[in-house]
């Protein structure tokens, strides 16, 4: 199944308005509300546009909005930079003649060398491409997260792992947050490449096989790969917390180098030292519903 990825301004506006509370917007309201978030008239007032005009935008009856109006709406909704970029993108899609299927991505040899260098200082690192495909990794990342080498290239995907592999729920201590961020990052990529057939098939497969993904995808959240922390509950070394930093390697802005680190001398740093001497994790199992027969035969 291939999912229709063409993002709609109306869907994004409704979802963002539903998340915006009157309290955050500075609106005093002591009465009962029949809707989540702001009312249309409240948002229109905050953005300085007419209620009729905003309603037409949200209902898909108006196909155009100036950059100034979009910025006013973004301010009213308190959108962050990633959400603002997505808003402008879905409001002013590229003409059909300029849209092309995205080119396949390849990992540069210099980037793999950098991944291997991070291995020597006990830093798990991997590269995410379009659609959250794992384009490359070092051995410590495989020991921490999943044995990517035992997966065929088309199965090496962060979203597939998070939503379809039962090991992921055990591995991530904050699985719900990881899942929400993963769906939002995939939504961001879909906004950039609405006609990418591979991305469409990925979203379709996840929608069929994962009720959690369907729920999170419908929220219309977008999220950029950035920095933060992750907590793991690893079957070999127990609990550990890592910080991560997102970097852009080389000349492809749609490749993201994710580098994990720990506080020197901490229990988490000790856990990574132990992992560095362990064999890769056999994450991919017959229980993983998304793993193809070819994936399983690679392991046998």
Tab-separated table of C-alpha atoms in Angstrom:
chain	number	residue	atom	x	y	z
A	1	UNK	CA	0.000	0.000	0.000
A	2	UNK	CA	1.254	3.498	-0.841
A	3	UNK	CA	-0.037	6.309	1.345
A	4	UNK	CA	-1.043	9.642	-0.189
A	5	UNK	CA	1.524	12.001	1.306
A	6	UNK	CA	0.340	15.311	-0.159
A	7	UNK	CA	0.081	17.416	3.007
A	8	UNK	CA	-2.959	19.643	3.359
A	9	UNK	CA	-2.907	23.090	4.899
A	10	UNK	CA	-6.385	22.543	6.329
A	11	UNK	CA	-5.328	19.410	8.239
A	12	UNK	CA	-2.237	21.066	9.681
A	13	UNK	CA	-4.122	24.192	10.786
A	14	UNK	CA	-6.873	22.202	12.496
A	15	UNK	CA	-4.366	20.045	14.341
A	16	UNK	CA	-2.239	23.016	15.432
A	17	UNK	CA	-5.302	24.978	16.588
A	18	UNK	CA	-6.468	21.972	18.596
A	19	UNK	CA	-3.138	21.869	20.442
A	20	UNK	CA	-3.103	25.585	21.275
A	21	UNK	CA	-4.741	26.217	24.643
A	22	UNK	CA	-6.470	29.492	25.573
A	23	UNK	CA	-4.078	29.823	28.510
A	24	UNK	CA	-1.000	29.744	26.246
A	25	UNK	CA	-2.646	32.271	23.944
A	26	UNK	CA	-3.408	34.628	26.835
A	27	UNK	CA	-7.171	34.243	26.479
A	28	UNK	CA	-9.218	34.257	29.675
A	29	UNK	CA	-12.118	31.853	29.389
A	30	UNK	CA	-14.139	30.718	32.358
A	31	UNK	CA	-16.869	28.964	30.430
A	32	UNK	CA	-17.192	25.439	29.115
A	33	UNK	CA	-15.653	24.808	25.707
A	34	UNK	CA	-16.956	22.353	23.133
A	35	UNK	CA	-13.680	22.219	21.204
A	36	UNK	CA	-10.091	21.340	22.043
A	37	UNK	CA	-7.750	24.281	21.793
A	38	UNK	CA	-8.732	27.648	20.377
A	39	UNK	CA	-11.932	28.490	18.568
A	40	UNK	CA	-11.565	29.646	14.962
A	41	UNK	CA	-12.696	33.161	15.859
A	42	UNK	CA	-10.104	33.355	18.640
A	43	UNK	CA	-7.278	32.334	16.353
A	44	UNK	CA	-8.451	34.721	13.633
A	45	UNK	CA	-8.455	37.565	16.157
A	46	UNK	CA	-4.929	36.713	17.340
A	47	UNK	CA	-3.662	36.505	13.746
A	48	UNK	CA	-5.383	39.721	12.677
A	49	UNK	CA	-7.437	38.158	9.874
A	50	UNK	CA	-11.169	37.856	9.392
A	51	UNK	CA	-12.976	34.817	10.760
A	52	UNK	CA	-14.378	34.082	7.298
A	53	UNK	CA	-10.934	34.143	5.687
A	54	UNK	CA	-9.372	31.883	8.313
A	55	UNK	CA	-12.328	29.494	8.130
A	56	UNK	CA	-11.905	29.205	4.359
A	57	UNK	CA	-8.213	28.411	4.842
A	58	UNK	CA	-8.909	25.746	7.427
A	59	UNK	CA	-11.712	24.184	5.403
A	60	UNK	CA	-9.607	24.086	2.245
A	61	UNK	CA	-11.857	26.551	0.407
A	62	UNK	CA	-9.055	29.078	-0.025
A	63	UNK	CA	-5.873	27.866	-1.707
A	64	UNK	CA	-3.690	30.926	-1.250
A	65	UNK	CA	-2.235	32.827	1.670
A	66	UNK	CA	0.498	35.441	1.642
A	67	UNK	CA	3.738	34.859	3.567
A	68	UNK	CA	2.720	37.689	5.894
A	69	UNK	CA	-0.604	36.038	6.733
A	70	UNK	CA	1.091	32.686	7.274
A	71	UNK	CA	3.577	34.283	9.667
A	72	UNK	CA	0.734	35.951	11.569
A	73	UNK	CA	-1.025	32.601	11.917
A	74	UNK	CA	2.248	30.951	12.955
A	75	UNK	CA	2.733	33.601	15.647
A	76	UNK	CA	-0.808	33.070	16.928
A	77	UNK	CA	-0.243	29.312	17.070
A	78	UNK	CA	3.195	29.719	18.716
A	79	UNK	CA	4.796	27.490	16.081
A	80	UNK	CA	8.491	26.683	16.345
A	81	UNK	CA	10.900	27.029	13.414
A	82	UNK	CA	10.276	23.528	12.086
A	83	UNK	CA	6.512	23.961	12.260
A	84	UNK	CA	6.722	27.360	10.547
A	85	UNK	CA	8.743	25.910	7.692
A	86	UNK	CA	6.219	23.092	7.326
A	87	UNK	CA	3.315	25.576	7.346
A	88	UNK	CA	4.835	27.589	4.487
A	89	UNK	CA	5.659	24.394	2.599
A	90	UNK	CA	2.140	22.964	2.711
A	91	UNK	CA	0.560	26.346	1.989
A	92	UNK	CA	2.690	26.961	-1.103
A	93	UNK	CA	3.546	23.540	-2.611
A	94	UNK	CA	5.947	23.351	-5.529
A	95	UNK	CA	4.324	23.338	-8.986
A	96	UNK	CA	3.766	19.848	-10.336
A	97	UNK	CA	6.297	20.372	-13.111
A	98	UNK	CA	9.038	20.973	-10.530
A	99	UNK	CA	8.240	17.910	-8.440
A	100	UNK	CA	10.370	14.849	-8.974
A	101	UNK	CA	10.863	11.573	-7.169
A	102	UNK	CA	13.660	12.004	-4.656
A	103	UNK	CA	17.051	10.687	-5.709
A	104	UNK	CA	18.477	7.673	-3.845
A	105	UNK	CA	20.820	8.628	-1.027
A	106	UNK	CA	24.288	7.185	-0.573
A	107	UNK	CA	26.662	7.377	2.358
A	108	UNK	CA	29.975	9.006	1.511
A	109	UNK	CA	33.077	7.011	2.446
A	110	UNK	CA	34.343	9.964	4.478
A	111	UNK	CA	31.155	9.901	6.553
A	112	UNK	CA	31.585	6.198	7.311
A	113	UNK	CA	35.158	6.944	8.343
A	114	UNK	CA	33.808	9.570	10.734
A	115	UNK	CA	31.353	7.039	12.171
A	116	UNK	CA	34.241	4.652	12.780
A	117	UNK	CA	36.213	7.414	14.484
A	118	UNK	CA	33.364	8.014	16.923
A	119	UNK	CA	33.531	4.294	17.712
A	120	UNK	CA	37.064	4.728	19.087
A	121	UNK	CA	35.842	7.242	21.680
A	122	UNK	CA	32.856	5.112	22.696
A	123	UNK	CA	30.217	7.172	20.943
A	124	UNK	CA	27.401	5.343	19.152
A	125	UNK	CA	26.726	7.126	15.869
A	126	UNK	CA	24.576	6.571	12.809
A	127	UNK	CA	23.301	8.495	9.795
A	128	UNK	CA	19.611	8.979	9.064
A	129	UNK	CA	18.481	9.785	5.557
A	130	UNK	CA	15.173	10.680	3.984
A	131	UNK	CA	12.276	8.756	5.493
A	132	UNK	CA	14.439	7.890	8.529
A	133	UNK	CA	16.408	5.285	6.602
A	134	UNK	CA	19.587	4.244	8.419
A	135	UNK	CA	22.264	4.904	5.792
A	136	UNK	CA	25.264	4.023	7.945
A	137	UNK	CA	26.294	3.283	11.518
A	138	UNK	CA	29.181	2.226	13.698
A	139	UNK	CA	29.358	-1.040	15.614
A	140	UNK	CA	28.540	0.554	18.965
A	141	UNK	CA	25.258	1.898	17.557
A	142	UNK	CA	24.401	-1.644	16.440
A	143	UNK	CA	25.182	-2.988	19.905
A	144	UNK	CA	23.039	-0.319	21.556
A	145	UNK	CA	20.039	-0.187	19.213
A	146	UNK	CA	19.744	-2.913	16.564
A	147	UNK	CA	21.898	-5.205	14.443
A	148	UNK	CA	21.481	-3.219	11.239
A	149	UNK	CA	24.003	-5.374	9.375
A	150	UNK	CA	21.638	-8.345	9.579
A	151	UNK	CA	18.879	-6.390	7.841
A	152	UNK	CA	18.627	-5.863	4.088
A	153	UNK	CA	19.211	-2.174	3.251
A	154	UNK	CA	15.539	-1.470	2.536
A	155	UNK	CA	14.605	-2.681	6.035
A	156	UNK	CA	17.111	-0.463	7.875
A	157	UNK	CA	14.706	2.224	8.997
A	158	UNK	CA	14.222	3.929	12.339
A	159	UNK	CA	10.435	4.220	12.009
A	160	UNK	CA	10.069	0.531	11.140
A	161	UNK	CA	12.136	-0.404	14.172
A	162	UNK	CA	10.306	1.895	16.597
A	163	UNK	CA	6.782	0.924	15.560
A	164	UNK	CA	7.062	-2.636	14.264
A	165	UNK	CA	9.792	-4.368	16.259
A	166	UNK	CA	8.650	-5.491	19.740
A	167	UNK	CA	12.226	-5.064	21.004
A	168	UNK	CA	11.860	-1.292	20.634
A	169	UNK	CA	9.215	-1.038	23.359
A	170	UNK	CA	11.556	-2.827	25.746
A	171	UNK	CA	14.641	-0.890	24.675
A	172	UNK	CA	13.347	2.691	24.896
A	173	UNK	CA	12.427	3.660	28.451
A	174	UNK	CA	10.362	6.546	27.023
A	175	UNK	CA	8.907	4.658	24.067
A	176	UNK	CA	5.799	6.869	23.769
A	177	UNK	CA	7.910	10.013	23.373
A	178	UNK	CA	10.319	8.313	20.978
A	179	UNK	CA	7.370	7.095	18.906
A	180	UNK	CA	5.762	10.557	18.823
A	181	UNK	CA	9.026	12.197	17.729
A	182	UNK	CA	9.588	9.516	15.089
A	183	UNK	CA	6.139	9.987	13.541
A	184	UNK	CA	6.621	13.766	13.588
A	185	UNK	CA	10.020	13.513	11.861
A	186	UNK	CA	8.487	11.287	9.202
A	187	UNK	CA	5.662	13.809	8.751
A	188	UNK	CA	8.273	16.519	8.196
A	189	UNK	CA	9.937	14.450	5.468
A	190	UNK	CA	6.558	13.780	3.852
A	191	UNK	CA	5.994	17.521	3.608
A	192	UNK	CA	9.296	17.910	1.781
A	193	UNK	CA	8.724	14.958	-0.571
A	194	UNK	CA	4.986	14.381	-1.020
A	195	UNK	CA	5.483	12.430	-4.248
A	196	UNK	CA	8.249	10.087	-3.069
A	197	UNK	CA	6.873	6.558	-3.742
A	198	UNK	CA	9.218	4.868	-1.264
A	199	UNK	CA	8.167	7.233	1.495
A	200	UNK	CA	4.537	6.690	0.559
A	201	UNK	CA	4.894	2.928	0.800
A	202	UNK	CA	6.638	3.245	4.163
A	203	UNK	CA	3.843	5.370	5.627
A	204	UNK	CA	1.264	3.001	4.162
A	205	UNK	CA	2.926	-0.065	5.678
A	206	UNK	CA	3.257	1.583	9.080
A	207	UNK	CA	-0.381	2.713	8.970
A	208	UNK	CA	-1.566	-0.839	8.281
A	209	UNK	CA	0.634	-2.608	10.813
A	210	UNK	CA	0.752	-0.158	13.715
A	211	UNK	CA	-2.326	1.392	15.379
A	212	UNK	CA	0.022	3.605	17.399
A	213	UNK	CA	1.552	4.997	14.225
A	214	UNK	CA	-1.899	5.707	12.741
A	215	UNK	CA	-2.858	7.628	15.879
A	216	UNK	CA	0.338	9.678	15.962
A	217	UNK	CA	0.341	10.311	12.199
A	218	UNK	CA	-3.179	11.748	12.441
A	219	UNK	CA	-1.968	14.347	14.961
A	220	UNK	CA	-0.107	16.201	12.181
A	221	UNK	CA	2.869	16.994	14.411
A	222	UNK	CA	6.173	17.862	12.744
A	223	UNK	CA	9.583	17.624	14.386
A	224	UNK	CA	13.133	18.243	13.201
A	225	UNK	CA	16.049	16.035	14.131
A	226	UNK	CA	17.958	18.027	16.728
A	227	UNK	CA	19.405	17.459	20.204
A	228	UNK	CA	18.167	15.880	23.397
A	229	UNK	CA	18.430	12.839	25.629
A	230	UNK	CA	17.281	9.250	25.355
A	231	UNK	CA	16.876	6.651	28.088
A	232	UNK	CA	17.490	3.010	27.281
A	233	UNK	CA	16.721	-0.193	29.142
A	234	UNK	CA	19.273	-2.486	27.547
A	235	UNK	CA	19.030	-6.273	28.044
A	236	UNK	CA	22.805	-6.636	28.479
A	237	UNK	CA	23.892	-3.574	30.467
A	238	UNK	CA	20.687	-2.305	32.042
A	239	UNK	CA	19.569	1.319	32.211
A	240	UNK	CA	21.569	4.093	30.594
A	241	UNK	CA	20.971	7.664	29.488
A	242	UNK	CA	22.635	9.257	26.465
A	243	UNK	CA	22.627	12.739	25.046
A	244	UNK	CA	22.451	13.113	21.286
A	245	UNK	CA	23.484	15.768	18.799
A	246	UNK	CA	22.266	16.014	15.210
A	247	UNK	CA	24.852	17.138	12.634
A	248	UNK	CA	24.770	17.552	8.854
A	249	UNK	CA	27.634	15.612	7.223
A	250	UNK	CA	28.926	16.493	3.774
A	251	UNK	CA	26.821	18.278	1.181
A	252	UNK	CA	23.474	16.472	1.573
A	253	UNK	CA	21.232	18.490	3.928
A	254	UNK	CA	18.817	15.556	4.126
A	255	UNK	CA	21.366	13.319	5.815
A	256	UNK	CA	21.676	13.663	9.574
A	257	UNK	CA	24.565	12.332	11.627
A	258	UNK	CA	23.279	11.345	15.066
A	259	UNK	CA	26.031	11.176	17.687
A	260	UNK	CA	25.371	9.827	21.184
A	261	UNK	CA	27.404	10.625	24.264
A	262	UNK	CA	27.447	10.108	28.023
A	263	UNK	CA	28.854	11.943	31.015
A	264	UNK	CA	32.448	10.765	31.639
A	265	UNK	CA	32.695	8.405	34.579
A	266	UNK	CA	28.940	7.939	34.820
A	267	UNK	CA	27.158	4.562	35.023
A	268	UNK	CA	25.943	5.178	31.464
A	269	UNK	CA	29.520	5.684	30.253
A	270	UNK	CA	30.485	2.422	31.944
A	271	UNK	CA	27.557	0.700	30.231
A	272	UNK	CA	28.812	1.843	26.821
A	273	UNK	CA	32.275	0.514	27.677
A	274	UNK	CA	30.727	-2.869	28.394
A	275	UNK	CA	28.710	-2.739	25.176
A	276	UNK	CA	31.821	-1.959	23.151
A	277	UNK	CA	33.134	-5.420	23.966
A	278	UNK	CA	29.881	-7.293	23.389
A	279	UNK	CA	28.599	-8.871	20.155
A	280	UNK	CA	26.010	-6.973	18.067
A	281	UNK	CA	22.443	-7.268	19.287
A	282	UNK	CA	20.278	-9.754	17.400
A	283	UNK	CA	17.335	-7.368	17.398
A	284	UNK	CA	15.805	-8.661	14.195
A	285	UNK	CA	13.843	-11.793	15.001
A	286	UNK	CA	11.092	-13.931	13.560
A	287	UNK	CA	8.754	-12.042	15.882
A	288	UNK	CA	9.427	-8.777	14.086
A	289	UNK	CA	6.450	-8.468	11.688
A	290	UNK	CA	8.155	-6.038	9.335
A	291	UNK	CA	11.238	-8.191	8.724
A	292	UNK	CA	11.134	-9.882	5.338
A	293	UNK	CA	12.039	-13.521	4.689
A	294	UNK	CA	15.264	-12.266	3.137
A	295	UNK	CA	16.072	-10.410	6.355
A	296	UNK	CA	15.615	-13.571	8.416
A	297	UNK	CA	17.622	-15.686	5.990
A	298	UNK	CA	20.523	-13.240	6.308
A	299	UNK	CA	20.637	-14.048	10.006
A	300	UNK	CA	20.403	-17.864	9.699
